[in-house]
Amino acid sequence: MNKILVFLMSLMLISCNGQETKKPLTNNQKMDRQNLEYITFGGGCFWCVESCFNMLKGVDAAISGYSGGHKPNPTYEEVCTGETGHAEVVQIAYDPKIISYEQLMDVFFFLHDPTQLNRQGNDIGTQYRSVIFYKDEAEKQKAEAALKTSEDSGRWNGKYVTELAKFEKFWPAEQYHQGYYNANPTQPYCSAVVGPKIAKFKKHYGELGMLEADNE
């Protein structure tokens, strides 16, 4: 019995659910510049995804939130039950003159395993599904092309299960989730899971010259 208890506790330490230390955070930039375009997708726990996209040149802001569900204005606790239908997502405001949709998709598929259905590692549930939300038919075709390009590249071994869904509504997550990793780098999940992912991301995309100077 003691071994089982220790095992379960270790899983909690390295899973996103239940790790919401509410430390005051710095606000994200406002997403209201007229030259920006927007994209919304989910690739597991939003703490890592948001942090990485905010380092990219051409990204004005990446905001953690919820999309794809049926309950208005859901809370983090409600989404974590898996009963609202929402996915943890990040909505990105970007300047297409600096960074392209295809480049953003390449980063998206780099940051999570799109062959895992309704999970990322120890984060299990439909709220952690791999999903791209598209605004119209033209964007759906771009998403399909990006998905095929990534799958054909062999970056991940297996068939992609990334969902393509029509965008309807984005609900920003609670303020303490915004910039979560930067405010809580030593929190168990952040140090064990998010930190290594960010280090790998910074090495790869830093070498490609895609990061802001203060993130290289």
PDB file of N, CA and C in Angstrom, residues 38-41 94 100-106 108-109 112 114 130-152 160-167:
ATOM      1  N   TYR A  38      -4.536  36.029 -35.604  1.00  0.00           N
ATOM      2  CA  TYR A  38      -4.697  35.215 -34.402  1.00  0.00           C
ATOM      3  C   TYR A  38      -4.815  33.734 -34.753  1.00  0.00           C
ATOM      4  N   ILE A  39      -4.276  32.918 -33.873  1.00  0.00           N
ATOM      5  CA  ILE A  39      -4.382  31.474 -34.029  1.00  0.00           C
ATOM      6  C   ILE A  39      -4.567  30.867 -32.641  1.00  0.00           C
ATOM      7  N   THR A  40      -5.382  29.818 -32.568  1.00  0.00           N
ATOM      8  CA  THR A  40      -5.678  29.182 -31.282  1.00  0.00           C
ATOM      9  C   THR A  40      -5.469  27.678 -31.407  1.00  0.00           C
ATOM     10  N   PHE A  41      -4.667  27.112 -30.511  1.00  0.00           N
ATOM     11  CA  PHE A  41      -4.487  25.663 -30.528  1.00  0.00           C
ATOM     12  C   PHE A  41      -4.117  25.142 -29.147  1.00  0.00           C
ATOM     13  N   TYR A  94      -0.087  37.406 -33.643  1.00  0.00           N
ATOM     14  CA  TYR A  94       1.213  37.463 -34.301  1.00  0.00           C
ATOM     15  C   TYR A  94       1.180  38.369 -35.529  1.00  0.00           C
ATOM     16  N   SER A 100       5.385  33.451 -39.914  1.00  0.00           N
ATOM     17  CA  SER A 100       4.297  32.908 -40.730  1.00  0.00           C
ATOM     18  C   SER A 100       3.447  31.902 -39.963  1.00  0.00           C
ATOM     19  N   TYR A 101       2.286  31.627 -40.494  1.00  0.00           N
ATOM     20  CA  TYR A 101       1.409  30.593 -39.949  1.00  0.00           C
ATOM     21  C   TYR A 101       2.128  29.251 -39.945  1.00  0.00           C
ATOM     22  N   GLU A 102       2.841  28.975 -41.014  1.00  0.00           N
ATOM     23  CA  GLU A 102       3.554  27.690 -41.128  1.00  0.00           C
ATOM     24  C   GLU A 102       4.661  27.567 -40.073  1.00  0.00           C
ATOM     25  N   GLN A 103       5.339  28.654 -39.777  1.00  0.00           N
ATOM     26  CA  GLN A 103       6.366  28.625 -38.735  1.00  0.00           C
ATOM     27  C   GLN A 103       5.749  28.386 -37.361  1.00  0.00           C
ATOM     28  N   LEU A 104       4.605  28.998 -37.118  1.00  0.00           N
ATOM     29  CA  LEU A 104       3.911  28.784 -35.850  1.00  0.00           C
ATOM     30  C   LEU A 104       3.470  27.329 -35.721  1.00  0.00           C
ATOM     31  N   MET A 105       3.022  26.753 -36.824  1.00  0.00           N
ATOM     32  CA  MET A 105       2.616  25.355 -36.798  1.00  0.00           C
ATOM     33  C   MET A 105       3.815  24.439 -36.543  1.00  0.00           C
ATOM     34  N   ASP A 106       4.965  24.799 -37.089  1.00  0.00           N
ATOM     35  CA  ASP A 106       6.159  23.994 -36.852  1.00  0.00           C
ATOM     36  C   ASP A 106       6.506  23.997 -35.362  1.00  0.00           C
ATOM     37  N   PHE A 108       4.384  24.541 -32.902  1.00  0.00           N
ATOM     38  CA  PHE A 108       3.295  23.814 -32.241  1.00  0.00           C
ATOM     39  C   PHE A 108       3.571  22.313 -32.218  1.00  0.00           C
ATOM     40  N   PHE A 109       3.951  21.761 -33.353  1.00  0.00           N
ATOM     41  CA  PHE A 109       4.207  20.324 -33.427  1.00  0.00           C
ATOM     42  C   PHE A 109       5.534  19.946 -32.771  1.00  0.00           C
ATOM     43  N   HIS A 112       4.761  19.500 -28.558  1.00  0.00           N
ATOM     44  CA  HIS A 112       3.964  18.422 -27.959  1.00  0.00           C
ATOM     45  C   HIS A 112       3.964  17.212 -28.891  1.00  0.00           C
ATOM     46  N   PRO A 114       1.908  14.956 -31.020  1.00  0.00           N
ATOM     47  CA  PRO A 114       0.586  14.909 -31.642  1.00  0.00           C
ATOM     48  C   PRO A 114       0.084  13.497 -31.922  1.00  0.00           C
ATOM     49  N   SER A 130      -4.610  17.278 -28.427  1.00  0.00           N
ATOM     50  CA  SER A 130      -3.939  18.029 -29.481  1.00  0.00           C
ATOM     51  C   SER A 130      -5.014  18.544 -30.438  1.00  0.00           C
ATOM     52  N   VAL A 131      -5.106  19.865 -30.591  1.00  0.00           N
ATOM     53  CA  VAL A 131      -6.198  20.428 -31.387  1.00  0.00           C
ATOM     54  C   VAL A 131      -5.784  21.757 -32.004  1.00  0.00           C
ATOM     55  N   ILE A 132      -6.211  21.964 -33.238  1.00  0.00           N
ATOM     56  CA  ILE A 132      -6.030  23.239 -33.939  1.00  0.00           C
ATOM     57  C   ILE A 132      -7.414  23.786 -34.257  1.00  0.00           C
ATOM     58  N   PHE A 133      -7.681  25.009 -33.854  1.00  0.00           N
ATOM     59  CA  PHE A 133      -8.960  25.646 -34.155  1.00  0.00           C
ATOM     60  C   PHE A 133      -8.780  26.581 -35.354  1.00  0.00           C
ATOM     61  N   TYR A 134      -9.625  26.419 -36.347  1.00  0.00           N
ATOM     62  CA  TYR A 134      -9.527  27.243 -37.554  1.00  0.00           C
ATOM     63  C   TYR A 134     -10.746  28.164 -37.659  1.00  0.00           C
ATOM     64  N   LYS A 135     -10.528  29.339 -38.260  1.00  0.00           N
ATOM     65  CA  LYS A 135     -11.594  30.342 -38.360  1.00  0.00           C
ATOM     66  C   LYS A 135     -12.464  30.170 -39.601  1.00  0.00           C
ATOM     67  N   ASP A 136     -11.865  29.695 -40.699  1.00  0.00           N
ATOM     68  CA  ASP A 136     -12.601  29.567 -41.952  1.00  0.00           C
ATOM     69  C   ASP A 136     -11.997  28.428 -42.762  1.00  0.00           C
ATOM     70  N   GLU A 137     -12.577  28.200 -43.936  1.00  0.00           N
ATOM     71  CA  GLU A 137     -12.135  27.078 -44.761  1.00  0.00           C
ATOM     72  C   GLU A 137     -10.689  27.248 -45.222  1.00  0.00           C
ATOM     73  N   ALA A 138     -10.302  28.486 -45.526  1.00  0.00           N
ATOM     74  CA  ALA A 138      -8.932  28.728 -45.982  1.00  0.00           C
ATOM     75  C   ALA A 138      -7.924  28.374 -44.887  1.00  0.00           C
ATOM     76  N   GLU A 139      -8.243  28.747 -43.657  1.00  0.00           N
ATOM     77  CA  GLU A 139      -7.332  28.426 -42.563  1.00  0.00           C
ATOM     78  C   GLU A 139      -7.351  26.934 -42.254  1.00  0.00           C
ATOM     79  N   LYS A 140      -8.497  26.292 -42.449  1.00  0.00           N
ATOM     80  CA  LYS A 140      -8.563  24.849 -42.248  1.00  0.00           C
ATOM     81  C   LYS A 140      -7.619  24.143 -43.213  1.00  0.00           C
ATOM     82  N   GLN A 141      -7.590  24.595 -44.452  1.00  0.00           N
ATOM     83  CA  GLN A 141      -6.709  23.988 -45.446  1.00  0.00           C
ATOM     84  C   GLN A 141      -5.239  24.201 -45.087  1.00  0.00           C
ATOM     85  N   LYS A 142      -4.919  25.381 -44.551  1.00  0.00           N
ATOM     86  CA  LYS A 142      -3.547  25.648 -44.114  1.00  0.00           C
ATOM     87  C   LYS A 142      -3.166  24.733 -42.955  1.00  0.00           C
ATOM     88  N   ALA A 143      -4.116  24.517 -42.039  1.00  0.00           N
ATOM     89  CA  ALA A 143      -3.862  23.635 -40.892  1.00  0.00           C
ATOM     90  C   ALA A 143      -3.658  22.200 -41.363  1.00  0.00           C
ATOM     91  N   GLU A 144      -4.481  21.761 -42.300  1.00  0.00           N
ATOM     92  CA  GLU A 144      -4.346  20.396 -42.832  1.00  0.00           C
ATOM     93  C   GLU A 144      -2.992  20.215 -43.504  1.00  0.00           C
ATOM     94  N   ALA A 145      -2.564  21.233 -44.254  1.00  0.00           N
ATOM     95  CA  ALA A 145      -1.281  21.155 -44.940  1.00  0.00           C
ATOM     96  C   ALA A 145      -0.123  21.111 -43.934  1.00  0.00           C
ATOM     97  N   ALA A 146      -0.208  21.927 -42.887  1.00  0.00           N
ATOM     98  CA  ALA A 146       0.840  21.961 -41.875  1.00  0.00           C
ATOM     99  C   ALA A 146       0.904  20.640 -41.123  1.00  0.00           C
ATOM    100  N   LEU A 147      -0.253  20.068 -40.831  1.00  0.00           N
ATOM    101  CA  LEU A 147      -0.310  18.781 -40.140  1.00  0.00           C
ATOM    102  C   LEU A 147       0.344  17.690 -40.990  1.00  0.00           C
ATOM    103  N   LYS A 148       0.013  17.674 -42.273  1.00  0.00           N
ATOM    104  CA  LYS A 148       0.579  16.661 -43.178  1.00  0.00           C
ATOM    105  C   LYS A 148       2.091  16.825 -43.307  1.00  0.00           C
ATOM    106  N   THR A 149       2.540  18.081 -43.410  1.00  0.00           N
ATOM    107  CA  THR A 149       3.968  18.348 -43.527  1.00  0.00           C
ATOM    108  C   THR A 149       4.725  17.817 -42.319  1.00  0.00           C
ATOM    109  N   SER A 150       4.179  18.065 -41.131  1.00  0.00           N
ATOM    110  CA  SER A 150       4.827  17.610 -39.905  1.00  0.00           C
ATOM    111  C   SER A 150       4.805  16.087 -39.802  1.00  0.00           C
ATOM    112  N   GLU A 151       3.658  15.490 -40.112  1.00  0.00           N
ATOM    113  CA  GLU A 151       3.545  14.034 -40.024  1.00  0.00           C
ATOM    114  C   GLU A 151       4.488  13.357 -41.010  1.00  0.00           C
ATOM    115  N   ASP A 152       4.584  13.899 -42.222  1.00  0.00           N
ATOM    116  CA  ASP A 152       5.452  13.314 -43.241  1.00  0.00           C
ATOM    117  C   ASP A 152       6.935  13.483 -42.902  1.00  0.00           C
ATOM    118  N   TYR A 160      -0.588  10.954 -36.458  1.00  0.00           N
ATOM    119  CA  TYR A 160      -1.046  12.128 -35.726  1.00  0.00           C
ATOM    120  C   TYR A 160      -2.532  12.010 -35.407  1.00  0.00           C
ATOM    121  N   VAL A 161      -2.910  12.409 -34.214  1.00  0.00           N
ATOM    122  CA  VAL A 161      -4.319  12.389 -33.812  1.00  0.00           C
ATOM    123  C   VAL A 161      -4.824  13.807 -33.538  1.00  0.00           C
ATOM    124  N   THR A 162      -4.098  14.807 -34.004  1.00  0.00           N
ATOM    125  CA  THR A 162      -4.476  16.199 -33.807  1.00  0.00           C
ATOM    126  C   THR A 162      -5.855  16.476 -34.400  1.00  0.00           C
ATOM    127  N   GLU A 163      -6.722  17.046 -33.596  1.00  0.00           N
ATOM    128  CA  GLU A 163      -8.083  17.383 -34.021  1.00  0.00           C
ATOM    129  C   GLU A 163      -8.093  18.741 -34.723  1.00  0.00           C
ATOM    130  N   LEU A 164      -8.861  18.850 -35.786  1.00  0.00           N
ATOM    131  CA  LEU A 164      -9.120  20.140 -36.434  1.00  0.00           C
ATOM    132  C   LEU A 164     -10.563  20.511 -36.136  1.00  0.00           C
ATOM    133  N   ALA A 165     -10.773  21.669 -35.515  1.00  0.00           N
ATOM    134  CA  ALA A 165     -12.118  22.060 -35.092  1.00  0.00           C
ATOM    135  C   ALA A 165     -12.377  23.521 -35.428  1.00  0.00           C
ATOM    136  N   LYS A 166     -13.628  23.823 -35.766  1.00  0.00           N
ATOM    137  CA  LYS A 166     -14.011  25.201 -36.073  1.00  0.00           C
ATOM    138  C   LYS A 166     -13.934  26.044 -34.805  1.00  0.00           C
ATOM    139  N   PHE A 167     -13.264  27.178 -34.912  1.00  0.00           N
ATOM    140  CA  PHE A 167     -13.140  28.079 -33.766  1.00  0.00           C
ATOM    141  C   PHE A 167     -14.475  28.755 -33.477  1.00  0.00           C
TER     142      PHE A 167
END
